C-alpha positions as semicolon CSV with decimal commas, in nm:
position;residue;x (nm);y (nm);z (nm)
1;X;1,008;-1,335;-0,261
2;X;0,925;-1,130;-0,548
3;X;0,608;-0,844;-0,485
4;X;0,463;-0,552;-0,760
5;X;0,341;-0,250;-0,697
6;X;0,177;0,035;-0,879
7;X;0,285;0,400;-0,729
8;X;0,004;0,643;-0,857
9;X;-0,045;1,003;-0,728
10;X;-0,314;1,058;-0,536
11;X;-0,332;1,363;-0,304
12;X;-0,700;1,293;-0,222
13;X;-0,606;0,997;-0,014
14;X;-0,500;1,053;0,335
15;X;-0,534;0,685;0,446
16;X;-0,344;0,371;0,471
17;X;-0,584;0,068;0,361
18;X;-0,492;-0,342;0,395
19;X;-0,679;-0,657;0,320
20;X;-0,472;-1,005;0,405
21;X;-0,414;-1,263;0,170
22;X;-0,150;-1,504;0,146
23;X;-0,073;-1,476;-0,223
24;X;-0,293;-1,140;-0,307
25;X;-0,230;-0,884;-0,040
26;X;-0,382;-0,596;-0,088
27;X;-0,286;-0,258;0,026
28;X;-0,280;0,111;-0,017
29;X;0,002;0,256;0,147
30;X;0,028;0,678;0,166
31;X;0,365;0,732;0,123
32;X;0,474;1,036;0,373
33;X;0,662;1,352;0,248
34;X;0,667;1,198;-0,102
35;X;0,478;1,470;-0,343
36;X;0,157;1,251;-0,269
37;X;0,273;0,900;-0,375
38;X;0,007;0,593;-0,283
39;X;0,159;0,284;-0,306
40;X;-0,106;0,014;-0,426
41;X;-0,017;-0,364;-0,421
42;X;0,036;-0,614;-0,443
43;X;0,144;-0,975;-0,486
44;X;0,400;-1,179;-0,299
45;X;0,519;-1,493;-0,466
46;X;0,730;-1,701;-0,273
47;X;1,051;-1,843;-0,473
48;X;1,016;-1,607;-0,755
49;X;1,289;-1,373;-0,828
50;X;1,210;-1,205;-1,180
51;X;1,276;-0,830;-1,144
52;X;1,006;-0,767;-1,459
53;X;0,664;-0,642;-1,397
54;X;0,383;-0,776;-1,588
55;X;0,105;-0,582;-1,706
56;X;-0,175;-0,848;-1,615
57;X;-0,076;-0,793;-1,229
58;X;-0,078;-0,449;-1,283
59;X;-0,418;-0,425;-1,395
60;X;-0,469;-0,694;-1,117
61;X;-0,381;-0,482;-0,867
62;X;-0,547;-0,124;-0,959
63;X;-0,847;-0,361;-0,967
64;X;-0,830;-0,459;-0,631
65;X;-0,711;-0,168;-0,481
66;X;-0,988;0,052;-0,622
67;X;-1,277;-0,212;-0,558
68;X;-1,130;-0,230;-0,150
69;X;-1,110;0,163;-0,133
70;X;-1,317;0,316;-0,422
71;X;-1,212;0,677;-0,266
72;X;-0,941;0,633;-0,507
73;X;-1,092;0,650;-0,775
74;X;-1,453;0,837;-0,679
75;X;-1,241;1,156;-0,563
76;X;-0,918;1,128;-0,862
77;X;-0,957;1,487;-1,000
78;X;-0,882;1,352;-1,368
79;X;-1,143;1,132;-1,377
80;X;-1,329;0,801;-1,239
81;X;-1,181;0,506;-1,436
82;X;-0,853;0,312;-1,373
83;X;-0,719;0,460;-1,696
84;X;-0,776;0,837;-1,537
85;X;-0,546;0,721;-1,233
86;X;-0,194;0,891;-1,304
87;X;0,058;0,612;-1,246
88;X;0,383;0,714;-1,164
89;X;0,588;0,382;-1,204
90;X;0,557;0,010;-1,173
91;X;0,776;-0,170;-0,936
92;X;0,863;-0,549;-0,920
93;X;1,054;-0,600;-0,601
94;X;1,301;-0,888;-0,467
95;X;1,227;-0,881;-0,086
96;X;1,419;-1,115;0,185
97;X;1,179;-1,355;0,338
98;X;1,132;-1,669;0,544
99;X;0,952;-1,978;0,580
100;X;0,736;-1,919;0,909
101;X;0,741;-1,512;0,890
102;X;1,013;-1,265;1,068
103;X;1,229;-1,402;1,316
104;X;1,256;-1,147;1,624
105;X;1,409;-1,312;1,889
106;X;1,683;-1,385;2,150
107;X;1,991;-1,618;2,077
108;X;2,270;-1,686;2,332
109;X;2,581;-1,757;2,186
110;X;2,833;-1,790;2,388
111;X;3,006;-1,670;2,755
112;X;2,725;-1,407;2,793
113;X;2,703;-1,313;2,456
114;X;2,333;-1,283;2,280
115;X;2,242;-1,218;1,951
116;X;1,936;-1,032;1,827
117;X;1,734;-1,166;1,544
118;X;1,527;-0,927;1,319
119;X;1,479;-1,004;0,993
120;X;1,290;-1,180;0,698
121;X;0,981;-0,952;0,713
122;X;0,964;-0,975;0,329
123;X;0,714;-0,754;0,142
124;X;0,624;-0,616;0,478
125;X;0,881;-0,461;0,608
126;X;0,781;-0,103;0,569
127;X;0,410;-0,157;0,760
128;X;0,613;-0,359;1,003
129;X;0,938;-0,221;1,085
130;X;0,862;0,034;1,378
131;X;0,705;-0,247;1,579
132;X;0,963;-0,529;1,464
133;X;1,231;-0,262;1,571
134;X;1,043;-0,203;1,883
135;X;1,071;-0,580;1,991
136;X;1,448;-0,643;1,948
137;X;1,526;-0,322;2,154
138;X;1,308;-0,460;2,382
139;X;1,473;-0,802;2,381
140;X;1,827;-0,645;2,420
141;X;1,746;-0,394;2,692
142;X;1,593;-0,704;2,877
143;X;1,869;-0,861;2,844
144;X;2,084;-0,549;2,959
145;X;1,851;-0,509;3,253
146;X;1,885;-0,150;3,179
């Protein structure tokens, strides 16, 4: 799956913003100890694997993002248009996904054995990986009876 992102800097924003859609998410992420980096996205586009960014979802994006969370640009010290934001870089990523979503679960093998599946978050891996993590230690410490 292929996503884009715009990394701005932002030290006015604090906060970590999401609205869902399947095609369109879109999401301000504050990225922690990073000089004040906000990650703004994004698209995900299933079977896609270009590694270019394109400036039409870049312009997408900074107009979603500002129209969900306005703060961004109502409080941006160097001014209140998109154009004052001060972008950083633009990032087209290739992420690892699945049909169906992550697959966290159990899988005997053999004689005993069991296997722990955790993977295929795709572009949402960093906003999910605590509590993905979370659920396969808790699958192999049940299965430890620890």
């Amino acid at each position: 799956m292929r996503g884009q992102v715009v990394v701005i800097k932002a030290p006015h924003i604090q906060e970590n913003v999401m609205k869902w859609d399947a095609a369109k998410p879109t999401y301000i992420i504050k990225r922690p100890y990073s000089n004040d980096q906000l990650i703004l996205g994004g698209f995900l586009q299933k079977g896609d694997w270009t590694a270019d960014t394109f400036r039409e979802q870049t312009e997408d994006i900074l107009k979603r993002t500002t129209e969900l969370y306005p703060k961004i640009l109502e409080e941006n010290r160097k001014g209140k248009r998109i154009e004052d934001l001060e972008i950083l870089r633009v990032v087209a990523g290739l992420r690892p996904g699945r049909e169906g979503g992550a697959r966290i679960e159990k899988e005997f093998v053999d004689a005993g054995r069991v296997l722990i599946h955790n993977y295929g978050a795709a572009g949402y891996g960093y906003q999910a990986g605590i509590g993905m993590a979370d659920k396969a230690v808790s699958l192999a410490l049940d299965r430890l009876k620890l």
